[in-house]
Each structure stands twice: as C-alpha cells, then as structure tokens.
Short mmCIF file of C-alpha atoms and ligand atoms in Angstrom, two decimals:
data_model
loop_
_atom_site.label_atom_id
_atom_site.label_comp_id
_atom_site.label_asym_id
_atom_site.label_seq_id
_atom_site.Cartn_x
_atom_site.Cartn_y
_atom_site.Cartn_z
CA UNK A 1 194.02 95.34 83.77
CA UNK A 2 193.29 98.26 81.45
CA UNK A 3 190.70 101.01 81.28
CA UNK A 4 187.84 100.11 78.92
CA UNK A 5 185.48 102.95 79.90
CA UNK A 6 187.37 105.79 78.17
CA UNK A 7 190.54 105.68 76.02
CA UNK A 8 193.83 106.15 77.90
CA UNK A 9 197.05 106.47 75.89
CA UNK A 10 200.29 104.92 77.16
CA UNK A 11 201.74 108.41 77.49
CA UNK A 12 198.83 109.86 79.47
CA UNK A 13 199.73 111.09 82.96
CA UNK A 14 196.38 109.81 84.13
CA UNK A 15 196.40 106.03 83.75
CA UNK A 16 194.25 103.44 85.49
CA UNK A 17 197.21 102.95 87.86
CA UNK A 18 197.16 106.64 88.80
CA UNK A 19 193.62 107.92 89.55
CA UNK A 20 194.58 111.25 91.17
CA UNK A 21 191.97 113.27 93.10
CA UNK A 22 191.07 116.90 92.51
CA UNK A 23 188.30 119.49 92.77
CA UNK A 24 186.66 120.61 89.53
CA UNK A 25 183.71 122.68 88.37
CA UNK A 26 182.06 123.23 85.01
CA UNK A 27 180.17 126.18 83.53
CA UNK A 28 176.92 124.62 84.76
CA UNK A 29 177.82 122.82 88.00
CA UNK A 30 179.62 123.68 91.23
CA UNK A 31 183.00 122.50 92.54
CA UNK A 32 183.11 118.85 93.59
CA UNK A 33 185.41 115.82 93.76
CA UNK A 34 186.83 114.34 90.57
CA UNK A 35 189.39 111.76 89.52
CA UNK A 36 191.47 112.18 86.35
CA UNK A 37 191.51 109.32 83.83
CA UNK A 38 192.99 109.83 80.35
CA UNK A 39 191.62 113.15 79.05
CA UNK A 40 188.53 112.94 81.32
CA UNK A 41 187.51 113.86 84.83
CA UNK A 42 185.34 111.26 86.52
CA UNK A 43 182.61 112.89 88.60
CA UNK A 44 182.66 110.90 91.84
CA UNK A 45 179.40 112.33 93.12
CA UNK A 46 177.70 111.14 89.91
CA UNK A 47 179.36 107.72 90.23
CA UNK A 48 178.11 107.55 93.83
CA UNK A 49 174.54 107.90 92.60
CA UNK A 50 175.13 104.83 90.43
CA UNK A 51 176.16 102.81 93.49
CA UNK A 52 179.84 102.42 92.61
CA UNK A 53 180.89 102.99 96.25
CA UNK A 54 177.82 101.74 98.11
CA UNK A 55 179.62 98.63 99.46
CA UNK A 56 182.28 100.71 101.24
CA UNK A 57 181.58 101.06 104.94
CA UNK A 58 182.49 104.33 106.61
CA UNK A 59 182.01 106.32 103.38
CA UNK A 60 179.02 108.62 102.83
CA UNK A 61 180.01 108.77 99.19
CA UNK A 62 177.41 111.19 97.83
CA UNK A 63 178.01 113.67 100.64
CA UNK A 64 181.80 113.45 100.71
CA UNK A 65 182.21 113.61 96.93
CA UNK A 66 179.83 116.59 96.55
CA UNK A 67 182.08 118.82 98.65
CA UNK A 68 184.19 121.61 97.24
CA UNK A 69 187.36 120.40 99.02
CA UNK A 70 188.93 116.99 99.64
CA UNK A 71 189.35 117.55 103.40
CA UNK A 72 186.48 115.27 104.46
CA UNK A 73 187.67 112.51 102.16
CA UNK A 74 191.27 112.94 103.33
CA UNK A 75 190.14 112.53 106.95
CA UNK A 76 188.68 109.06 106.27
CA UNK A 77 192.05 107.29 106.08
CA UNK A 78 193.76 104.51 104.23
CA UNK A 79 191.23 101.64 104.36
CA UNK A 80 188.56 103.85 102.73
CA UNK A 81 191.04 105.33 100.20
CA UNK A 82 192.11 101.80 99.17
CA UNK A 83 188.53 100.59 98.83
CA UNK A 84 187.61 103.60 96.66
CA UNK A 85 190.65 103.05 94.44
CA UNK A 86 189.75 99.37 94.00
CA UNK A 87 186.10 100.29 93.22
CA UNK A 88 187.19 102.83 90.59
CA UNK A 89 189.62 100.39 88.96
CA UNK A 90 186.89 97.76 88.84
CA UNK A 91 184.36 100.17 87.33
CA UNK A 92 186.82 101.43 84.71
CA UNK A 93 188.23 98.06 83.63
CA UNK A 94 185.35 95.61 84.03
CA UNK A 95 182.79 95.77 81.19
CA UNK A 96 180.32 93.67 83.17
CA UNK A 97 180.39 95.93 86.24
CA UNK A 98 176.71 96.59 87.12
CA UNK A 99 177.15 100.37 86.78
CA UNK A 100 178.68 100.12 83.30
CA UNK A 101 175.28 100.74 81.75
CA UNK A 102 175.96 104.49 82.20
CA UNK A 103 177.08 106.67 79.31
CA UNK A 104 180.47 108.36 79.62
CA UNK A 105 178.72 111.75 79.56
CA UNK A 106 176.63 110.75 82.62
CA UNK A 107 179.66 110.48 84.90
CA UNK A 108 182.62 112.16 83.18
CA UNK A 109 183.63 115.41 81.48
CA UNK A 110 186.61 116.34 79.32
CA UNK A 111 189.41 117.95 81.32
CA UNK A 112 189.57 120.71 78.71
CA UNK A 113 186.07 121.84 79.74
CA UNK A 114 186.57 122.08 83.51
CA UNK A 115 188.04 124.60 85.93
CA UNK A 116 190.33 123.09 88.55
CA UNK A 117 190.42 124.45 92.11
CA UNK A 118 192.69 124.06 95.12
CA UNK A 119 192.29 120.41 96.15
CA UNK A 120 191.88 121.18 99.86
CA UNK A 121 191.22 123.94 102.32
CA UNK A 122 194.79 124.18 103.53
CA UNK A 123 194.79 125.01 107.22
CA UNK A 124 198.55 125.16 107.61
CA UNK A 125 201.45 125.16 105.20
CA UNK A 126 204.99 124.20 106.18
CA UNK A 127 208.04 124.11 103.92
CA UNK A 128 211.12 121.96 104.51
CA UNK A 129 214.70 122.30 103.30
CA UNK A 130 215.43 118.64 102.70
CA UNK A 131 217.69 118.44 99.63
CA UNK A 132 221.31 118.30 100.71
CA UNK A 133 222.45 119.68 97.36
CA UNK A 134 220.05 122.65 97.52
CA UNK A 135 220.83 123.43 101.16
CA UNK A 136 224.55 123.31 100.42
CA UNK A 137 224.28 125.52 97.33
CA UNK A 138 222.11 128.14 99.09
CA UNK A 139 224.31 127.97 102.19
CA UNK A 140 227.44 128.69 100.13
CA UNK A 141 225.76 131.70 98.51
CA UNK A 142 224.11 133.15 101.65
CA UNK A 143 226.69 132.27 104.32
CA UNK A 144 229.90 131.17 102.60
CA UNK A 145 231.55 127.83 101.96
CA UNK A 146 232.56 127.17 105.56
CA UNK A 147 229.04 127.59 106.98
CA UNK A 148 227.07 126.12 104.07
CA UNK A 149 225.38 123.24 105.87
CA UNK A 150 224.49 124.14 109.47
CA UNK A 151 225.42 121.52 112.12
CA UNK A 152 221.75 120.57 112.73
CA UNK A 153 221.02 119.84 109.05
CA UNK A 154 222.05 116.17 108.95
CA UNK A 155 220.21 115.48 112.24
CA UNK A 156 216.75 116.83 111.52
CA UNK A 157 214.57 118.00 108.61
CA UNK A 158 214.90 121.81 108.85
CA UNK A 159 211.68 123.67 108.02
CA UNK A 160 209.71 126.89 108.49
CA UNK A 161 206.02 127.76 108.76
CA UNK A 162 204.64 129.31 105.56
CA UNK A 163 201.33 131.02 104.82
CA UNK A 164 198.37 128.91 103.71
CA UNK A 165 196.54 132.10 102.62
CA UNK A 166 198.80 132.61 99.60
CA UNK A 167 198.81 129.04 98.26
CA UNK A 168 197.15 129.12 94.82
CA UNK A 169 196.21 126.50 92.24
CA UNK A 170 198.13 126.08 89.00
CA UNK A 171 197.22 128.72 86.41
CA UNK A 172 196.72 131.57 88.88
CA UNK A 173 198.94 134.53 87.92
CA UNK A 174 200.93 136.22 90.70
CA UNK A 175 202.28 139.73 91.01
CA UNK A 176 205.96 140.44 91.49
CA UNK A 177 206.18 141.47 95.15
CA UNK A 178 207.31 144.81 96.48
CA UNK A 179 209.53 144.70 99.50
CA UNK A 180 212.56 145.82 101.38
CA UNK A 181 216.00 144.79 100.14
CA UNK A 182 219.57 145.93 100.39
CA UNK A 183 221.29 145.65 97.01
CA UNK A 184 224.36 147.56 98.21
CA UNK A 185 225.71 146.45 101.59
CA UNK A 186 227.43 149.84 102.09
CA UNK A 187 224.14 151.75 101.74
CA UNK A 188 220.78 151.72 103.53
CA UNK A 189 218.02 149.35 102.37
CA UNK A 190 215.55 150.34 99.62
CA UNK A 191 211.88 149.55 98.95
CA UNK A 192 210.41 148.50 95.60
CA UNK A 193 209.70 145.56 93.30
CA UNK A 194 211.92 142.54 93.84
CA UNK A 195 214.46 142.17 91.03
CA UNK A 196 215.30 138.57 91.95
CA UNK A 197 212.05 136.60 91.68
CA UNK A 198 212.81 132.89 91.52
CA UNK A 199 211.03 129.57 91.37
CA UNK A 200 211.65 126.59 93.62
CA UNK A 201 210.96 123.11 92.27
CA UNK A 202 209.19 121.26 95.06
CA UNK A 203 206.62 118.61 95.76
CA UNK A 204 204.29 118.71 98.75
CA UNK A 205 202.36 116.11 100.71
CA UNK A 206 198.79 116.59 101.88
CA UNK A 207 197.97 115.21 105.30
CA UNK A 208 195.12 112.72 105.74
CA UNK A 209 193.86 111.89 109.25
CA UNK A 210 195.51 114.24 111.72
CA UNK A 211 196.73 113.85 115.28
CA UNK A 212 195.43 115.46 118.44
CA UNK A 213 197.46 118.23 120.03
CA UNK A 214 199.94 116.58 122.39
CA UNK A 215 199.79 113.19 120.61
CA UNK A 216 202.94 112.76 118.49
CA UNK A 217 203.10 110.60 115.37
CA UNK A 218 205.57 107.75 114.97
CA UNK A 219 207.27 106.92 111.66
CA UNK A 220 204.91 103.95 111.19
CA UNK A 221 201.83 106.12 111.81
CA UNK A 222 203.10 108.90 109.55
CA UNK A 223 203.34 106.45 106.66
CA UNK A 224 199.58 105.82 106.95
CA UNK A 225 198.59 109.48 107.28
CA UNK A 226 199.84 110.88 104.00
CA UNK A 227 196.96 111.23 101.54
CA UNK A 228 199.01 112.13 98.49
CA UNK A 229 201.44 114.42 96.76
CA UNK A 230 201.28 117.46 94.44
CA UNK A 231 203.81 119.53 92.48
CA UNK A 232 204.69 122.83 94.09
CA UNK A 233 206.46 126.05 93.13
CA UNK A 234 207.59 127.95 96.21
CA UNK A 235 208.09 131.33 94.50
CA UNK A 236 210.90 133.20 96.22
CA UNK A 237 212.07 136.82 96.06
CA UNK A 238 215.77 136.24 96.71
CA UNK A 239 216.68 139.88 97.36
CA UNK A 240 213.91 140.31 99.95
CA UNK A 241 214.79 136.92 101.46
CA UNK A 242 218.55 137.59 101.71
CA UNK A 243 217.99 140.83 103.66
CA UNK A 244 215.11 139.79 105.93
CA UNK A 245 215.88 136.19 106.89
CA UNK A 246 218.32 136.75 109.76
CA UNK A 247 217.79 135.33 112.37
CA UNK A 248 214.25 133.90 112.05
CA UNK A 249 214.24 132.57 108.48
CA UNK A 250 211.98 133.01 105.43
CA UNK A 251 209.15 135.56 105.69
CA UNK A 252 207.93 138.05 103.03
CA UNK A 253 210.38 136.79 100.42
CA UNK A 254 208.33 133.59 100.32
CA UNK A 255 204.70 134.30 101.16
CA UNK A 256 203.60 136.37 98.15
CA UNK A 257 202.52 133.16 96.45
CA UNK A 258 203.01 129.40 96.33
CA UNK A 259 201.58 127.45 93.40
CA UNK A 260 200.44 123.81 93.59
CA UNK A 261 199.15 121.41 90.93
CA UNK A 262 195.43 120.55 91.12
CA UNK A 263 195.68 116.73 90.96
CA UNK A 264 196.71 114.90 94.15
CA UNK A 265 198.49 111.65 93.30
CA UNK A 266 197.82 109.15 96.08
CA UNK A 267 200.49 107.23 97.97
CA UNK A 268 198.96 103.98 96.75
CA UNK A 269 199.54 105.05 93.12
CA UNK A 270 203.16 105.93 94.00
CA UNK A 271 203.83 102.62 95.76
CA UNK A 272 205.48 100.90 92.72
CA UNK A 273 207.91 103.81 92.43
CA UNK A 274 209.40 103.57 95.91
CA UNK A 275 213.20 103.50 96.02
CA UNK A 276 215.85 103.71 98.73
CA UNK A 277 216.38 107.27 99.89
CA UNK A 278 220.00 108.56 100.00
CA UNK A 279 222.12 106.99 102.77
CA UNK A 280 221.81 109.01 105.97
CA UNK A 281 225.06 109.65 107.80
CA UNK A 282 225.05 110.17 110.75
CA UNK A 283 222.25 107.72 111.44
CA UNK A 284 219.17 109.71 112.55
CA UNK A 285 217.93 109.52 116.14
CA UNK A 286 215.58 106.56 116.77
CA UNK A 287 212.33 108.53 116.27
CA UNK A 288 213.39 109.32 112.67
CA UNK A 289 214.87 105.94 111.78
CA UNK A 290 213.39 104.11 108.82
CA UNK A 291 214.34 100.73 107.42
CA UNK A 292 211.81 100.85 104.57
CA UNK A 293 212.39 102.38 101.14
CA UNK A 294 210.92 105.83 101.57
CA UNK A 295 212.28 107.60 98.50
CA UNK A 296 210.21 107.94 95.30
CA UNK A 297 211.45 107.87 91.73
CA UNK A 298 209.54 110.83 90.29
CA UNK A 299 211.10 112.58 87.30
CA UNK A 300 210.63 116.32 87.62
CA UNK A 301 211.01 119.01 84.99
CA UNK A 302 210.87 122.79 85.07
CA UNK A 303 210.41 124.81 81.86
CA UNK A 304 210.08 128.51 81.23
CA UNK A 305 207.87 130.23 78.65
CA UNK A 306 209.62 133.59 78.43
CA UNK A 307 207.56 136.77 78.13
CA UNK A 308 206.31 137.25 74.56
CA UNK A 309 207.26 133.71 73.44
CA UNK A 310 205.11 130.65 72.70
CA UNK A 311 207.94 128.19 73.34
CA UNK A 312 208.94 126.42 76.53
CA UNK A 313 212.65 126.05 77.34
CA UNK A 314 214.11 123.59 79.85
CA UNK A 315 215.51 124.93 83.11
CA UNK A 316 215.67 121.96 85.52
CA UNK A 317 215.66 118.15 85.27
CA UNK A 318 215.51 116.62 88.74
CA UNK A 319 213.98 113.74 90.69
CA UNK A 320 212.29 113.38 94.08
CA UNK A 321 214.61 110.44 94.83
CA UNK A 322 217.43 112.93 95.56
CA UNK A 323 215.70 114.17 98.74
CA UNK A 324 217.79 113.42 101.82
CA UNK A 325 214.85 113.55 104.27
CA UNK A 326 211.80 111.51 103.22
CA UNK A 327 208.15 112.61 103.27
CA UNK A 328 207.58 110.26 106.22
CA UNK A 329 210.49 111.71 108.18
CA UNK A 330 209.23 115.24 107.51
CA UNK A 331 205.72 114.49 108.78
CA UNK A 332 207.03 112.57 111.81
CA UNK A 333 209.47 115.30 112.77
CA UNK A 334 206.75 117.94 112.41
CA UNK A 335 204.43 116.13 114.85
CA UNK A 336 206.98 114.62 117.26
CA UNK A 337 206.57 117.49 119.72
CA UNK A 338 202.80 116.99 119.76
CA UNK A 339 202.02 119.62 117.13
CA UNK A 340 198.66 118.63 115.68
CA UNK A 341 198.36 118.04 111.96
CA UNK A 342 194.98 118.39 110.24
CA UNK A 343 193.52 116.84 107.09
CA UNK A 344 194.55 119.07 104.19
CA UNK A 345 197.71 120.47 105.78
CA UNK A 346 200.38 121.02 103.14
CA UNK A 347 204.04 120.07 103.76
CA UNK A 348 206.48 121.19 101.05
CA UNK A 349 209.55 119.03 100.56
CA UNK A 350 211.91 121.94 100.02
CA UNK A 351 213.65 122.63 96.73
CA UNK A 352 214.55 119.40 94.96
CA UNK A 353 218.07 119.85 93.60
CA UNK A 354 220.24 116.93 92.58
CA UNK A 355 223.95 116.37 92.11
CA UNK A 356 224.33 117.69 88.53
CA UNK A 357 224.01 121.33 87.47
CA UNK A 358 221.01 120.67 85.23
CA UNK A 359 219.18 119.30 88.28
CA UNK A 360 219.40 122.52 90.30
CA UNK A 361 215.85 123.38 91.34
CA UNK A 362 216.02 127.19 91.37
CA UNK A 363 217.43 130.05 89.30
CA UNK A 364 219.44 131.16 92.33
CA UNK A 365 221.46 127.99 91.87
CA UNK A 366 221.36 127.84 88.04
CA UNK A 367 222.66 131.42 87.69
CA UNK A 368 224.77 131.05 90.84
CA UNK A 369 223.21 134.08 92.53
CA UNK A 370 222.94 136.02 89.29
CA UNK A 371 226.59 135.69 88.29
CA UNK A 372 225.90 133.57 85.18
CA UNK A 373 223.35 133.77 82.40
CA UNK A 374 220.98 130.82 82.07
CA UNK A 375 220.66 130.08 78.33
CA UNK A 376 217.15 129.29 77.13
CA UNK A 377 217.76 126.58 74.51
CA UNK A 378 219.06 127.97 71.22
CA UNK A 379 216.77 130.99 71.35
CA UNK A 380 219.53 133.44 72.19
CA UNK A 381 217.41 134.46 75.20
CA UNK A 382 218.89 134.32 78.70
CA UNK A 383 217.68 134.73 82.25
CA UNK A 384 219.21 135.18 85.68
CA UNK A 385 215.85 135.36 87.48
CA UNK A 386 212.18 135.40 86.46
CA UNK A 387 211.15 138.46 84.41
CA UNK A 388 207.71 140.06 84.18
CA UNK A 389 205.20 137.92 82.24
CA UNK A 390 207.47 134.83 82.22
CA UNK A 391 205.62 131.59 82.90
CA UNK A 392 207.17 128.73 84.89
CA UNK A 393 205.85 125.19 84.39
CA UNK A 394 206.64 122.17 86.57
CA UNK A 395 205.77 118.63 85.45
CA UNK A 396 206.37 115.27 87.12
CA UNK A 397 206.13 111.68 85.94
CA UNK A 398 206.66 108.15 87.26
CA UNK A 399 207.32 105.91 84.27
CA UNK A 400 205.88 102.42 84.70
CA UNK A 401 206.04 99.48 82.32
CA UNK A 402 203.60 100.61 79.60
CA UNK A 403 201.87 103.23 81.75
CA UNK A 404 202.53 106.49 83.54
CA UNK A 405 201.65 107.92 86.88
CA UNK A 406 201.93 111.63 86.17
CA UNK A 407 201.11 114.82 88.04
CA UNK A 408 199.86 117.05 85.23
CA UNK A 409 201.16 120.60 85.43
CA UNK A 410 201.94 123.26 87.98
CA UNK A 411 202.11 126.57 86.07
CA UNK A 412 202.28 130.18 87.11
CA UNK A 413 203.03 133.51 85.51
CA UNK A 414 204.67 136.49 87.20
CA UNK A 415 202.87 139.75 86.40
CA UNK A 416 204.46 143.20 86.87
CA UNK A 417 204.57 144.55 90.42
CA UNK A 418 201.82 146.77 91.76
CA UNK A 419 202.85 150.42 91.47
CA UNK A 420 203.17 151.91 94.94
CA UNK A 421 204.10 155.51 95.65
CA UNK A 422 205.34 156.73 99.04
O1 LIG B 501 218.41 130.61 104.42
C1 LIG B 501 218.48 129.64 103.69
O2 LIG B 501 219.41 128.84 103.78
C2 LIG B 501 217.44 129.39 102.67
C3 LIG B 501 216.19 129.11 102.98
C4 LIG B 501 215.19 128.86 101.98
O3 LIG B 501 215.30 129.20 100.78
C5 LIG B 501 213.99 128.23 102.49
C6 LIG B 501 213.34 127.29 101.58
O4 LIG B 501 212.33 127.60 100.95
C7 LIG B 501 213.95 125.95 101.56
C8 LIG B 501 213.77 125.05 100.38
O5 LIG B 501 212.92 125.23 99.55
O6 LIG B 501 214.53 124.04 100.32
CA1 LIG B 502 211.04 126.34 99.50
MG1 LIG B 503 206.09 130.64 98.67
#
C-alpha cells in the first residue's frame, strides 16, 4: 500500500504508515485538525465535507475536525481512531476511492505554508523520571554515589506534577529564567539569571479517554487510553533546581517552559516498533506487571545550533527503548490511586538517557555538572550549558522497511533573561 494522492519520499517522516495528528492554521483560515502526509497537511474538516469519514459511527467528523484542539477527538477512543486511520489510508492509497475526484488543493496545504499550534488544551502535565541511566547520573551529581538511586526507584515510576501553563509548541522562543540559586555553599543564596540552563530529551504521551475520579486504571485499560506521543524538551535551570528541590522536588527550575513537537504520532502507527522494555528487577508489584512488549524503538537525536551559527551540531543520540518504566506503566501508576486523567493530559517520560555517554539526554550529564566541555563537532566551539540565543532541536524516527514513522522537530531557542532590578 502506498500513497498515490501526494508524493511521499522514503525518507519523509510523514509516511502513509504514520499519519500523525496536529492543529494547524493558515493565513486565511483558523486553527483546525490536520494530518501530516509527505510535505502536506491534510485538512480533516475539508475531507469530512467530502464524506471520507461518514461511515464511522460515533464520529461527528465535521464538528470534531473543525476544533482548534484535539481534545474532543482524543476523547473518542481507540475504535474511532482506528476507523479514521483506515479511512485516511484508503483515501490516500486507493485511486478509485469515491472522494478521489477532489484536487489536492481542495483538502491539503503545504506544511511550509501553515502555522502549527499546541495539539491539545493540556489540562495537566506530569513528568516522570523513568530512565535508570539518567536517574543514576543525576543522583550521583546531586546526592553522591551512595544515594544515587533512591530505594523506591525500582519499585515505582517516580514523577512530579509540572505546569501545563508553560508548555509551548515547537518554535516558541523562551527566556532564560531568573531565580534563586546558591553557587557558593559557604555563602547566602543569590538572585539573577540562571547560568545553568539545560535541555532534557524526553517524549510525552497524550491521554485519550480519561477515568473518573476514584476509578483507577489497570495496565490493560491504560494501553487503550494513550492517544499518541510527541517529542518533548523539559527545559531545566540546574542551578535553581539544585537549590530549591529539597525536599519536595522540581519547581521553578522546571516550569519556565516545556517545548513539545506539534505532530502527535498515534500508538497504532508505533505498533510495528514495539520492543521488549529493559528487564525489571525486582519484579514490579502486580498492578504494574506487564507481559507484553511495551518498549518502543524510536531513535532520538538532539542537536544544537549555537548562537550566531547556521550549523547544527550533535549533542545526544538516544532511543526510547532504554526507558525502564514503560508509557503504560507510567499512566497506570498515575491513576492507580483514583487520580482522574483527562483527554489531552500530557505525561512526560523523563529524560531519556542510555548506557553510552553519547546517549546522555541532558547537558548536566554530558558536561558532568559543568566539569567538562562539550565539543560541538569540529567547530572549536564548546558548551557546558545552553547559552543565550542557542537553539536546541530534538528529532525522532522509527525506521521501517522502506518507510519512516517520524516525529518532525521539537525546537526552541533560549533568549536572554528579562532584566530585573531590585
Ligand atoms: O532530583 C533529581 O534527582 C532530579 C530530578 C529531575 O531532574 C526531574 C526530572 O525532570 C526528571 C527527568 O526528566 O527524568
Ligand atoms: Ca524532566
Ligand atoms: Mg519544563
């Protein structure tokens, strides 16, 4: 099966097997639901008017696809998502589909001519800490070798509640935060711009149908409730974080901005890329046990475009398959106490570091807390943390046989701090 409606190159992130969902607008029309294919965005509200989804029960296609967020569509659940995916694949690959009398320009626009928006109204944002390598590295730096991994870590997916208000879509610049830090442990704390702004390579799931308050989710249910996955950069001010986090965890060092990619890759598109997750020892308690393959082979890259340069230089090469706690275990654990999850809630995986040094998912780890210079290719440039006007770009790809399921880009630039005088 191949796409015959528009050209799709074998190296495109957005193949017929992918079909990620996003929210786009153009100079002349408002934000609404789109699906990426090749270099185009398919306008699903326009396709609805041509009857492409009219056979799907439980879907008010024109209404749902004219909205400026995906929340209503996310709430509909897996049977509808599957039917829409099948309808799109049929439309795109079958020349004799009844709606194929339309012109490309009737139902699609070039991605280069659209503005992408946040895919959902995110009610709540939670971030986990689920890479053993990352948690160990950070633990060694913050608490010493003997207390690196806390005793709870191998028994449950550790997480904290973040701020949905500061989640932004790829391309939105962020200011370096001001805050309180204590650079010299023998002196009082100081206030001013963070000098240790960092990125964190993460992915995040978006919740589909939620659960009522007091009604926990099981592992089997959680598997059906995940709508899809995006790339995420959990920007972190390490100096603010290191001083403030005791004993309640991340706060202002994290919530000055979190960047996500605009295209949500669905779980159905990721299905062929499932792999075994790392062996879990000790075996988790029964509510978190999973005999299915719940890891995903997604190659992840972080590059930096340093201030004043036009070139990108590699920082991190990692993979989602390194995550110790799976997406399903994270969602289940989050709801097991009866906490209600809503369509559009965002759950970050935590920084995705792997076993080798080039797979470390943050500058904190790459520079080992600022002790070492990170070399940017052969440019002669170095970094320990993110400098003003640097841009950080995350990309992610699942490589299939002759096709790709890719995530596009998650980019963000750090602008100078706001000048504050006290
Ligand atoms: O105190 C610590 O050990 C560190 C906490 C974090 O950096 C939180 C976080 O964002 C976790 C992650 O991304 O894996
Ligand atoms: Ca994080
Ligand atoms: Mg953040």
